[in-house]
Coordinates of N, CA and C in Angstrom, one line a residue:
X9 N 22.9 -50.1 -32.5 CA 22.7 -48.9 -33.3 C 21.2 -48.7 -33.6
X10 N 20.9 -47.4 -33.9 CA 19.5 -47.1 -34.1 C 18.8 -47.9 -35.3
X11 N 19.6 -48.2 -36.3 CA 19.1 -49.0 -37.4 C 18.5 -50.3 -36.9
X12 N 19.2 -50.9 -35.9 CA 18.8 -52.1 -35.3 C 17.4 -52.0 -34.7
X13 N 17.1 -50.8 -34.2 CA 15.8 -50.7 -33.5 C 15.0 -49.5 -34.2
X14 N 15.0 -49.6 -35.5 CA 14.3 -48.6 -36.3 C 12.8 -48.5 -35.9
X15 N 12.3 -47.3 -35.8 CA 10.9 -47.2 -35.4 C 10.0 -47.8 -36.5
X16 N 9.0 -48.6 -36.0 CA 8.0 -49.2 -36.9 C 6.7 -48.5 -36.6
X17 N 6.1 -47.6 -37.4 CA 4.9 -47.0 -37.0 C 3.7 -47.9 -36.9
X18 N 2.8 -47.5 -36.1 CA 1.6 -48.3 -35.9 C 0.7 -48.3 -37.1
X19 N 0.2 -49.4 -37.6 CA -0.8 -49.4 -38.6 C -2.1 -49.8 -37.9
X20 N -3.0 -48.9 -37.8 CA -4.2 -49.2 -37.0 C -5.5 -48.7 -37.6
X21 N -6.6 -49.3 -37.2 CA -7.9 -48.8 -37.6 C -8.4 -48.0 -36.5
X22 N -9.3 -47.0 -36.8 CA -10.0 -46.2 -35.8 C -10.8 -47.2 -35.0
X23 N -10.9 -47.0 -33.7 CA -11.8 -47.9 -32.9 C -13.2 -47.4 -33.0
X24 N -14.1 -48.3 -33.5 CA -15.5 -47.9 -33.6 C -16.3 -49.1 -33.2
X25 N -17.5 -48.8 -32.7 CA -18.5 -49.9 -32.3 C -18.3 -50.2 -30.9
X26 N -19.4 -50.5 -30.2 CA -19.4 -50.8 -28.8 C -18.5 -52.0 -28.5
X27 N -18.5 -53.1 -29.3 CA -17.7 -54.2 -29.1 C -16.2 -53.9 -29.1
X28 N -15.8 -53.1 -30.1 CA -14.4 -52.7 -30.2 C -14.0 -51.9 -28.9
X29 N -14.9 -51.0 -28.5 CA -14.6 -50.2 -27.3 C -14.4 -51.1 -26.1
X30 N -15.3 -52.1 -25.9 CA -15.2 -52.9 -24.7 C -14.0 -53.8 -24.8
X31 N -13.6 -54.3 -26.0 CA -12.5 -55.1 -26.0 C -11.2 -54.3 -25.8
X32 N -11.2 -53.1 -26.3 CA -10.1 -52.1 -26.1 C -9.9 -52.0 -24.6
X33 N -11.0 -51.8 -23.9 CA -10.9 -51.5 -22.4 C -10.4 -52.8 -21.7
X34 N -10.9 -53.9 -22.1 CA -10.4 -55.2 -21.5 C -8.9 -55.4 -21.8
X35 N -8.5 -55.0 -23.0 CA -7.1 -55.2 -23.4 C -6.2 -54.2 -22.6
X36 N -6.7 -53.1 -22.1 CA -5.8 -52.2 -21.4 C -5.9 -52.6 -19.9
X37 N -4.7 -52.7 -19.4 CA -4.5 -53.1 -18.0 C -5.7 -52.8 -17.1
X38 N -6.2 -53.9 -16.5 CA -7.3 -53.7 -15.6 C -6.9 -52.9 -14.4
X39 N -5.6 -53.1 -14.1 CA -5.1 -52.3 -12.9 C -4.6 -51.0 -13.4
X40 N -5.5 -50.0 -13.4 CA -5.2 -48.8 -14.1 C -4.1 -48.0 -13.3
X41 N -4.1 -48.2 -12.0 CA -3.1 -47.4 -11.3 C -1.7 -47.9 -11.7
X42 N -1.5 -49.2 -12.0 CA -0.2 -49.7 -12.5 C 0.1 -49.1 -13.9
X43 N -0.9 -49.1 -14.7 CA -0.8 -48.6 -16.1 C -0.3 -47.1 -16.1
X44 N -0.8 -46.3 -15.1 CA -0.5 -44.9 -15.1 C 0.5 -44.5 -14.0
X45 N 1.1 -45.5 -13.4 CA 2.0 -45.2 -12.3 C 3.0 -44.1 -12.6
X46 N 3.8 -44.2 -13.7 CA 4.8 -43.2 -14.0 C 4.2 -41.9 -14.3
X47 N 3.0 -41.8 -14.9 CA 2.4 -40.5 -15.1 C 2.0 -39.9 -13.8
X48 N 1.4 -40.6 -12.9 CA 1.0 -40.0 -11.6 C 2.2 -39.6 -10.8
X49 N 3.3 -40.3 -10.9 CA 4.5 -39.9 -10.2 C 5.0 -38.5 -10.6
X50 N 4.9 -38.2 -11.9 CA 5.3 -36.9 -12.4 C 4.2 -35.8 -12.0
X51 N 3.0 -36.2 -12.0 CA 1.9 -35.3 -11.7 C 2.0 -34.8 -10.2
X52 N 2.4 -35.7 -9.4 CA 2.6 -35.4 -7.9 C 3.5 -34.2 -7.7
X53 N 4.4 -34.0 -8.6 CA 5.4 -32.9 -8.4 C 4.9 -31.6 -8.9
X54 N 3.8 -31.6 -9.6 CA 3.2 -30.4 -10.2 C 2.0 -29.9 -9.4
X55 N 1.8 -28.6 -9.4 CA 0.6 -28.1 -8.7 C -0.5 -28.0 -9.8
X56 N -1.5 -28.9 -9.6 CA -2.5 -29.0 -10.6 C -3.7 -28.2 -10.2
X57 N -4.1 -27.3 -11.2 CA -5.3 -26.4 -10.9 C -5.9 -25.9 -12.2
X58 N -7.0 -25.3 -12.1 CA -7.6 -24.6 -13.2 C -8.2 -25.5 -14.3
X59 N -7.9 -25.2 -15.6 CA -8.4 -25.9 -16.7 C -7.4 -26.9 -17.2
X60 N -7.8 -28.1 -17.5 CA -6.9 -29.1 -18.0 C -7.4 -29.6 -19.4
X61 N -6.4 -29.9 -20.3 CA -6.8 -30.5 -21.6 C -6.1 -31.8 -21.7
X62 N -7.0 -32.9 -21.9 CA -6.4 -34.2 -22.0 C -6.5 -34.6 -23.5
X63 N -5.4 -35.1 -24.1 CA -5.4 -35.4 -25.5 C -5.4 -36.9 -25.7
X64 N -6.4 -37.4 -26.4 CA -6.5 -38.8 -26.7 C -7.1 -39.5 -25.5
X65 N -8.3 -39.2 -25.1 CA -8.8 -39.6 -23.8 C -9.3 -41.1 -23.8
X66 N -9.5 -41.6 -25.0 CA -10.0 -43.0 -25.1 C -11.4 -43.1 -24.3
X67 N -11.5 -44.2 -23.5 CA -12.8 -44.5 -22.8 C -13.0 -43.6 -21.6
X68 N -12.1 -42.6 -21.3 CA -12.4 -41.7 -20.2 C -11.9 -42.2 -18.8
X69 N -11.2 -43.3 -18.8 CA -10.8 -43.9 -17.5 C -9.9 -42.9 -16.8
X70 N -8.8 -42.5 -17.5 CA -7.9 -41.5 -16.9 C -8.6 -40.2 -16.6
X71 N -9.4 -39.8 -17.5 CA -10.1 -38.5 -17.4 C -10.9 -38.5 -16.0
X72 N -11.6 -39.6 -15.8 CA -12.4 -39.7 -14.5 C -11.4 -39.8 -13.3
X73 N -10.3 -40.5 -13.4 CA -9.3 -40.6 -12.3 C -8.8 -39.2 -12.0
X74 N -8.5 -38.4 -13.0 CA -8.0 -37.1 -12.9 C -9.0 -36.2 -12.2
X75 N -10.2 -36.3 -12.6 CA -11.3 -35.4 -12.1 C -11.5 -35.7 -10.6
X76 N -11.4 -37.0 -10.2 CA -11.6 -37.4 -8.8 C -10.4 -37.0 -8.0
X77 N -9.2 -37.1 -8.6 CA -8.0 -36.8 -7.8 C -7.9 -35.3 -7.6
X78 N -8.4 -34.5 -8.5 CA -8.3 -33.0 -8.4 C -9.7 -32.4 -8.5
X79 N -10.4 -32.4 -7.3 CA -11.8 -32.0 -7.3 C -12.1 -30.6 -7.7
X80 N -11.1 -29.8 -7.9 CA -11.3 -28.4 -8.3 C -11.0 -28.0 -9.7
X81 N -10.6 -29.0 -10.5 CA -10.2 -28.7 -11.9 C -11.4 -29.0 -12.8
X82 N -11.3 -28.3 -14.0 CA -12.2 -28.6 -15.1 C -11.4 -29.3 -16.2
X83 N -11.9 -30.4 -16.8 CA -11.2 -31.1 -17.8 C -11.9 -31.1 -19.1
X84 N -11.2 -30.7 -20.2 CA -11.7 -30.9 -21.5 C -10.9 -32.0 -22.2
X85 N -11.6 -33.0 -22.7 CA -10.8 -34.1 -23.3 C -11.1 -34.2 -24.8
X86 N -10.0 -34.4 -25.5 CA -10.0 -34.5 -27.0 C -9.8 -35.9 -27.4
X87 N -10.7 -36.4 -28.2 CA -10.7 -37.9 -28.6 C -11.2 -38.0 -30.0
X88 N -10.5 -38.7 -30.9 CA -10.9 -38.9 -32.3 C -12.2 -39.8 -32.5
X89 N -12.3 -40.8 -31.6 CA -13.4 -41.8 -31.8 C -14.7 -41.4 -31.1
X90 N -15.8 -41.3 -31.9 CA -17.1 -40.9 -31.3 C -17.6 -42.0 -30.4
X91 N -17.3 -43.3 -30.7 CA -17.7 -44.4 -29.9 C -17.0 -44.3 -28.5
X92 N -15.7 -44.0 -28.5 CA -15.0 -43.8 -27.2 C -15.6 -42.7 -26.4
X93 N -16.0 -41.6 -27.1 CA -16.6 -40.4 -26.5 C -17.9 -40.8 -25.8
X94 N -18.7 -41.6 -26.5 CA -20.0 -42.0 -26.0 C -19.8 -42.8 -24.7
X95 N -18.8 -43.7 -24.8 CA -18.6 -44.5 -23.6 C -18.1 -43.6 -22.4
X96 N -17.1 -42.7 -22.8 CA -16.5 -41.9 -21.8 C -17.5 -41.0 -21.1
X97 N -18.4 -40.4 -21.9 CA -19.4 -39.5 -21.4 C -20.3 -40.2 -20.4
X98 N -20.7 -41.5 -20.7 CA -21.6 -42.3 -19.8 C -20.8 -42.6 -18.5
X99 N -19.5 -43.0 -18.8 CA -18.7 -43.4 -17.6 C -18.5 -42.3 -16.6
X100 N -18.3 -41.0 -17.1 CA -18.1 -39.9 -16.3 C -19.4 -39.5 -15.6
X101 N -20.5 -39.6 -16.4 CA -21.8 -39.3 -15.8 C -22.1 -40.2 -14.6
X102 N -21.9 -41.5 -14.8 CA -22.1 -42.5 -13.7 C -21.2 -42.2 -12.5
X103 N -20.1 -41.7 -12.8 CA -19.1 -41.3 -11.7 C -19.5 -40.0 -11.0
X104 N -20.5 -39.3 -11.6 CA -20.9 -38.0 -11.0 C -20.0 -36.9 -11.3
X105 N -19.3 -37.0 -12.5 CA -18.2 -36.0 -12.8 C -18.6 -35.1 -14.0
X106 N -19.8 -35.3 -14.5 CA -20.2 -34.6 -15.8 C -20.1 -33.0 -15.7
X107 N -20.3 -32.5 -14.5 CA -20.2 -31.0 -14.4 C -18.8 -30.5 -14.6
X108 N -17.8 -31.3 -14.5 CA -16.4 -30.8 -14.6 C -15.7 -31.4 -15.8
X109 N -16.3 -32.3 -16.5 CA -15.6 -33.0 -17.6 C -16.4 -32.9 -18.9
X110 N -15.8 -32.5 -20.0 CA -16.5 -32.5 -21.2 C -15.5 -33.1 -22.3
X111 N -16.1 -33.7 -23.4 CA -15.4 -34.3 -24.4 C -15.6 -33.6 -25.8
X112 N -14.6 -33.5 -26.5 CA -14.6 -32.9 -27.9 C -14.1 -33.9 -28.9
X113 N -14.7 -34.1 -30.0 CA -14.2 -35.0 -31.0 C -13.2 -34.3 -31.8
X114 N -12.0 -34.9 -32.0 CA -10.9 -34.3 -32.8 C -9.6 -35.0 -32.5
X115 N -8.6 -34.6 -33.3 CA -7.3 -35.2 -33.2 C -6.3 -34.1 -33.1
X116 N -5.3 -34.2 -32.2 CA -4.4 -33.1 -32.0 C -3.5 -32.9 -33.2
X117 N -3.3 -34.0 -34.1 CA -2.4 -33.7 -35.2 C -3.2 -33.2 -36.4
X118 N -4.5 -32.9 -36.2 CA -5.2 -32.2 -37.3 C -5.8 -30.9 -36.7
X119 N -5.0 -29.9 -36.9 CA -5.3 -28.6 -36.3 C -6.7 -28.0 -36.7
X120 N -7.1 -28.4 -37.9 CA -8.3 -27.8 -38.5 C -9.6 -27.9 -37.7
X121 N -9.7 -29.1 -37.1 CA -11.0 -29.3 -36.3 C -10.9 -28.7 -34.9
X122 N -9.7 -28.2 -34.5 CA -9.6 -27.6 -33.2 C -10.0 -26.2 -33.2
X123 N -11.3 -25.9 -33.1 CA -11.7 -24.5 -33.0 C -11.1 -24.0 -31.7
X124 N -11.5 -22.8 -31.4 CA -10.9 -22.2 -30.2 C -11.2 -23.0 -28.9
X125 N -10.2 -23.8 -28.6 CA -10.4 -24.5 -27.3 C -10.0 -23.7 -26.1
X126 N -9.2 -22.6 -26.4 CA -8.8 -21.8 -25.3 C -7.4 -22.2 -24.8
X127 N -7.1 -21.8 -23.6 CA -5.8 -22.0 -23.0 C -6.0 -22.8 -21.7
X128 N -5.0 -23.6 -21.4 CA -5.1 -24.5 -20.3 C -3.9 -24.4 -19.3
X129 N -4.1 -24.7 -18.1 CA -3.0 -24.7 -17.1 C -2.1 -25.9 -17.3
X130 N -2.8 -27.0 -17.7 CA -2.0 -28.2 -17.9 C -2.6 -28.9 -19.1
X131 N -1.8 -29.3 -20.1 CA -2.2 -30.1 -21.2 C -1.4 -31.4 -21.0
X132 N -2.1 -32.5 -21.1 CA -1.5 -33.8 -20.9 C -2.0 -34.9 -21.8
X133 N -1.2 -35.9 -22.0 CA -1.5 -37.0 -22.8 C -0.7 -38.3 -22.4
X134 N -1.4 -39.4 -22.4 CA -0.7 -40.7 -22.0 C -0.8 -41.7 -23.1
X135 N 0.3 -42.3 -23.5 CA 0.3 -43.4 -24.4 C -0.3 -43.1 -25.7
X136 N -0.2 -41.9 -26.2 CA -0.8 -41.5 -27.5 C 0.2 -41.1 -28.5
X137 N 1.3 -40.5 -28.0 CA 2.3 -39.9 -28.9 C 2.7 -40.8 -30.0
X138 N 2.9 -42.1 -29.7 CA 3.4 -43.0 -30.7 C 2.4 -43.3 -31.8
X139 N 1.1 -42.9 -31.6 CA 0.1 -43.1 -32.6 C 0.0 -42.0 -33.6
X140 N 0.5 -40.8 -33.2 CA 0.2 -39.7 -34.1 C 1.0 -39.7 -35.4
X141 N 0.3 -39.4 -36.5 CA 0.9 -39.4 -37.8 C 1.9 -38.2 -38.0
X142 N 1.5 -37.1 -37.3 CA 2.4 -35.9 -37.5 C 2.8 -35.4 -36.1
X143 N 3.7 -36.1 -35.4 CA 4.0 -35.7 -34.0 C 4.5 -34.3 -33.9
X144 N 5.4 -33.9 -34.8 CA 5.9 -32.5 -34.7 C 4.8 -31.5 -34.6
X145 N 3.8 -31.6 -35.5 CA 2.7 -30.7 -35.5 C 1.9 -30.8 -34.2
X146 N 1.8 -32.1 -33.7 CA 1.0 -32.3 -32.5 C 1.7 -31.6 -31.3
X147 N 3.0 -31.6 -31.2 CA 3.7 -30.9 -30.1 C 3.4 -29.4 -30.2
X148 N 3.6 -28.9 -31.4 CA 3.3 -27.5 -31.6 C 1.9 -27.1 -31.2
X149 N 0.9 -27.9 -31.6 CA -0.5 -27.6 -31.3 C -0.7 -27.7 -29.8
X150 N -0.2 -28.8 -29.1 CA -0.4 -28.9 -27.7 C 0.2 -27.7 -26.9
X151 N 1.4 -27.3 -27.4 CA 2.1 -26.2 -26.7 C 1.3 -24.9 -26.8
X152 N 0.6 -24.8 -28.0 CA -0.1 -23.6 -28.2 C -1.4 -23.5 -27.3
X153 N -1.8 -24.6 -26.7 CA -2.9 -24.6 -25.8 C -2.5 -24.4 -24.4
X154 N -1.2 -24.3 -24.1 CA -0.7 -24.1 -22.7 C -0.7 -22.6 -22.4
X155 N -1.3 -22.3 -21.3 CA -1.2 -20.9 -20.8 C 0.3 -20.5 -20.4
X156 N 0.5 -19.2 -20.4 CA 1.8 -18.8 -19.8 C 1.9 -19.3 -18.4
X157 N 3.1 -19.8 -18.0 CA 3.3 -20.4 -16.7 C 2.6 -21.8 -16.6
X158 N 2.0 -22.3 -17.7 CA 1.4 -23.6 -17.6 C 2.4 -24.7 -18.0
X159 N 1.9 -25.9 -18.1 CA 2.7 -27.0 -18.4 C 2.1 -28.0 -19.3
X160 N 3.0 -28.7 -20.0 CA 2.6 -29.8 -20.9 C 3.3 -31.1 -20.3
X161 N 2.5 -32.1 -20.1 CA 3.0 -33.4 -19.6 C 2.6 -34.5 -20.5
X162 N 3.6 -35.1 -21.2 CA 3.4 -36.2 -22.1 C 4.0 -37.4 -21.6
X163 N 3.3 -38.5 -21.5 CA 3.8 -39.7 -20.9 C 3.6 -40.8 -22.0
X164 N 4.6 -41.5 -22.4 CA 4.5 -42.5 -23.4 C 5.5 -43.6 -23.3
X165 N 5.3 -44.6 -24.1 CA 6.3 -45.7 -24.1 C 7.6 -45.2 -24.7
X166 N 8.6 -46.0 -24.5 CA 10.0 -45.7 -25.0 C 10.5 -46.9 -25.7
X167 N 11.1 -46.7 -26.9 CA 11.6 -47.8 -27.7 C 12.9 -48.3 -27.0
X168 N 12.8 -49.5 -26.4 CA 14.0 -50.0 -25.7 C 14.4 -51.3 -26.4
X169 N 15.7 -51.4 -26.7 CA 16.2 -52.5 -27.5 C 15.9 -53.9 -26.9
X170 N 16.0 -54.1 -25.6 CA 15.7 -55.4 -25.0 C 14.3 -55.9 -25.2
X171 N 13.3 -54.9 -25.3 CA 12.0 -55.3 -25.5 C 11.7 -55.4 -27.0
X172 N 12.3 -54.5 -27.8 CA 12.1 -54.4 -29.2 C 12.4 -55.8 -29.9
X173 N 13.5 -56.4 -29.4 CA 14.0 -57.6 -30.1 C 13.3 -58.9 -29.6
X174 N 12.5 -58.8 -28.6 CA 11.8 -60.1 -28.3 C 10.9 -60.4 -29.4
X175 N 10.8 -61.7 -29.8 CA 10.1 -62.1 -31.0 C 8.6 -62.2 -30.8
X176 N 8.0 -61.2 -30.1 CA 6.6 -61.3 -29.8 C 5.8 -60.4 -30.7
X177 N 4.6 -60.8 -31.0 CA 3.7 -59.9 -31.7 C 2.7 -59.4 -30.7
X178 N 1.7 -58.6 -31.1 CA 0.7 -58.1 -30.2 C 0.8 -56.7 -29.9
X179 N -0.3 -56.1 -29.5 CA -0.4 -54.6 -29.3 C 0.7 -54.0 -28.6
X180 N 1.1 -54.6 -27.4 CA 2.1 -53.9 -26.6 C 3.4 -53.9 -27.3
X181 N 3.8 -54.9 -28.0 CA 5.1 -54.9 -28.6 C 5.1 -54.1 -29.9
X182 N 4.0 -54.0 -30.5 CA 3.8 -53.1 -31.7 C 4.0 -51.7 -31.2
X183 N 3.4 -51.4 -30.0 CA 3.5 -50.0 -29.5 C 5.0 -49.7 -29.1
X184 N 5.7 -50.6 -28.5 CA 7.1 -50.4 -28.2 C 7.9 -50.1 -29.4
X185 N 7.6 -50.8 -30.5 CA 8.4 -50.6 -31.7 C 8.0 -49.3 -32.4
X186 N 6.8 -48.8 -32.1 CA 6.3 -47.5 -32.7 C 6.7 -46.3 -31.8
X187 N 7.2 -46.6 -30.6 CA 7.5 -45.5 -29.7 C 8.8 -44.8 -30.1
X188 N 9.1 -43.7 -29.4 CA 10.2 -42.9 -29.8 C 11.4 -43.0 -28.8
X189 N 12.5 -42.6 -29.2 CA 13.7 -42.5 -28.3 C 13.8 -41.0 -27.8
X190 N 14.4 -40.8 -26.7 CA 14.5 -39.5 -26.2 C 15.1 -38.5 -27.2
X191 N 16.2 -39.0 -27.9 CA 16.8 -38.1 -28.9 C 15.8 -37.6 -30.0
X192 N 14.9 -38.5 -30.3 CA 13.9 -38.2 -31.4 C 12.9 -37.2 -30.8
X193 N 12.6 -37.3 -29.5 CA 11.7 -36.4 -28.8 C 12.4 -35.0 -28.8
X194 N 13.7 -34.9 -28.5 CA 14.4 -33.7 -28.4 C 14.3 -32.9 -29.8
X195 N 14.5 -33.7 -30.8 CA 14.4 -33.1 -32.2 C 13.0 -32.5 -32.4
X196 N 12.0 -33.3 -32.0 CA 10.6 -32.7 -32.2 C 10.4 -31.5 -31.4
X197 N 10.9 -31.5 -30.2 CA 10.7 -30.3 -29.3 C 11.3 -29.1 -29.9
X198 N 12.5 -29.3 -30.4 CA 13.2 -28.1 -31.0 C 12.5 -27.6 -32.2
X199 N 11.9 -28.5 -33.0 CA 11.1 -28.2 -34.2 C 9.9 -27.3 -33.8
X200 N 9.3 -27.7 -32.6 CA 8.1 -27.0 -32.1 C 8.5 -25.8 -31.3
X201 N 9.8 -25.4 -31.2 CA 10.2 -24.3 -30.5 C 9.9 -24.4 -29.0
X202 N 10.0 -25.6 -28.5 CA 9.8 -25.8 -27.0 C 11.2 -26.0 -26.4
X203 N 11.6 -25.0 -25.6 CA 13.0 -25.0 -25.1 C 13.1 -25.4 -23.6
X204 N 12.1 -25.2 -22.8 CA 12.2 -25.4 -21.4 C 11.5 -26.7 -21.0
X205 N 12.2 -27.8 -21.0 CA 11.6 -29.1 -20.8 C 12.6 -30.1 -20.1
X206 N 12.0 -31.1 -19.6 CA 12.8 -32.2 -19.1 C 12.3 -33.5 -19.6
X207 N 13.1 -34.4 -20.0 CA 12.7 -35.8 -20.4 C 13.2 -36.8 -19.4
X208 N 12.2 -37.5 -18.8 CA 12.6 -38.4 -17.7 C 12.4 -39.9 -18.3
X209 N 13.5 -40.7 -18.1 CA 13.4 -42.0 -18.6 C 13.9 -43.0 -17.5
X210 N 13.0 -43.2 -16.5 CA 13.4 -44.0 -15.3 C 13.8 -45.4 -15.7
X211 N 15.0 -45.8 -15.5 CA 15.4 -47.2 -15.7 C 14.9 -48.0 -14.6
X212 N 14.4 -49.3 -14.8 CA 14.5 -50.1 -16.0 C 13.2 -50.0 -16.8
X213 N 12.4 -49.0 -16.6 CA 11.0 -49.0 -17.2 C 11.1 -48.6 -18.7
X214 N 10.0 -49.0 -19.4 CA 10.0 -48.7 -20.8 C 9.0 -47.6 -21.1
X215 N 9.0 -46.6 -20.2 CA 8.2 -45.4 -20.5 C 9.1 -44.2 -20.3
X216 N 8.6 -43.1 -20.7 CA 9.2 -41.8 -20.4 C 8.2 -40.7 -20.3
X217 N 8.6 -39.7 -19.6 CA 7.7 -38.5 -19.3 C 8.5 -37.3 -19.9
X218 N 7.7 -36.4 -20.6 CA 8.3 -35.2 -21.0 C 7.5 -34.1 -20.4
X219 N 8.2 -33.2 -19.6 CA 7.5 -32.1 -18.9 C 8.0 -30.8 -19.5
X220 N 7.1 -30.0 -20.2 CA 7.6 -28.8 -20.7 C 6.9 -27.6 -20.0
X221 N 7.6 -26.6 -19.7 CA 7.0 -25.4 -19.1 C 6.9 -24.3 -20.2
X222 N 5.8 -23.5 -20.0 CA 5.7 -22.4 -21.0 C 6.0 -21.1 -20.2
X223 N 7.1 -20.5 -20.6 CA 7.5 -19.3 -19.8 C 6.5 -18.1 -19.9
X224 N 6.6 -17.3 -18.9 CA 5.8 -16.0 -18.9 C 6.5 -15.0 -19.9
X225 N 5.8 -14.6 -20.9 CA 6.5 -13.7 -21.9 C 7.0 -12.4 -21.2
X226 N 6.3 -11.9 -20.2 CA 6.7 -10.7 -19.6 C 7.9 -10.8 -18.8
X227 N 8.2 -12.0 -18.3 CA 9.3 -12.2 -17.4 C 10.6 -12.0 -18.1

């Protein structure tokens, strides 16, 4: 039953300081392609072009991968931690991507600091959803940044009983326990008036992808 795997929200500190940033990066799978495998699998099915908005870009590793993979796009990345942004800016500069990538400090579940960011062909986020304090508001905000005929792609962990009950501590297991079930995602999407979507939960993996389309109003 759901009570048995009740969601336990993340209690966490904002990441600050160069040491914290470097230990965060070491703690996240060195093999980034494995870490983002499910996300890239979904991306392959979409035609990616134009302006992209990345939510919760952390140290900019995925941002740089995206910019390399899609040499014609421009990426705006939103990240709450200024230390992460400093790292990410240097990282993208060294990779020669600065002309197409820019970072803005802010959080998607705090609409107030999001001045006019404009509209995007694709809004995406990976492994961030379970961190947000106000996920319903976050969905609504993200969808508001999607152009007509654009897409929203959210990739995150999934709360799965067999992992939830393993008696382990540590960041990964905390994240699993803080992650959502597809039913909970459906509830959030309906709250945010997002109707055209698919939730993919490939077994036996402990992640899921949510792909939402924004219909053309004129159609």
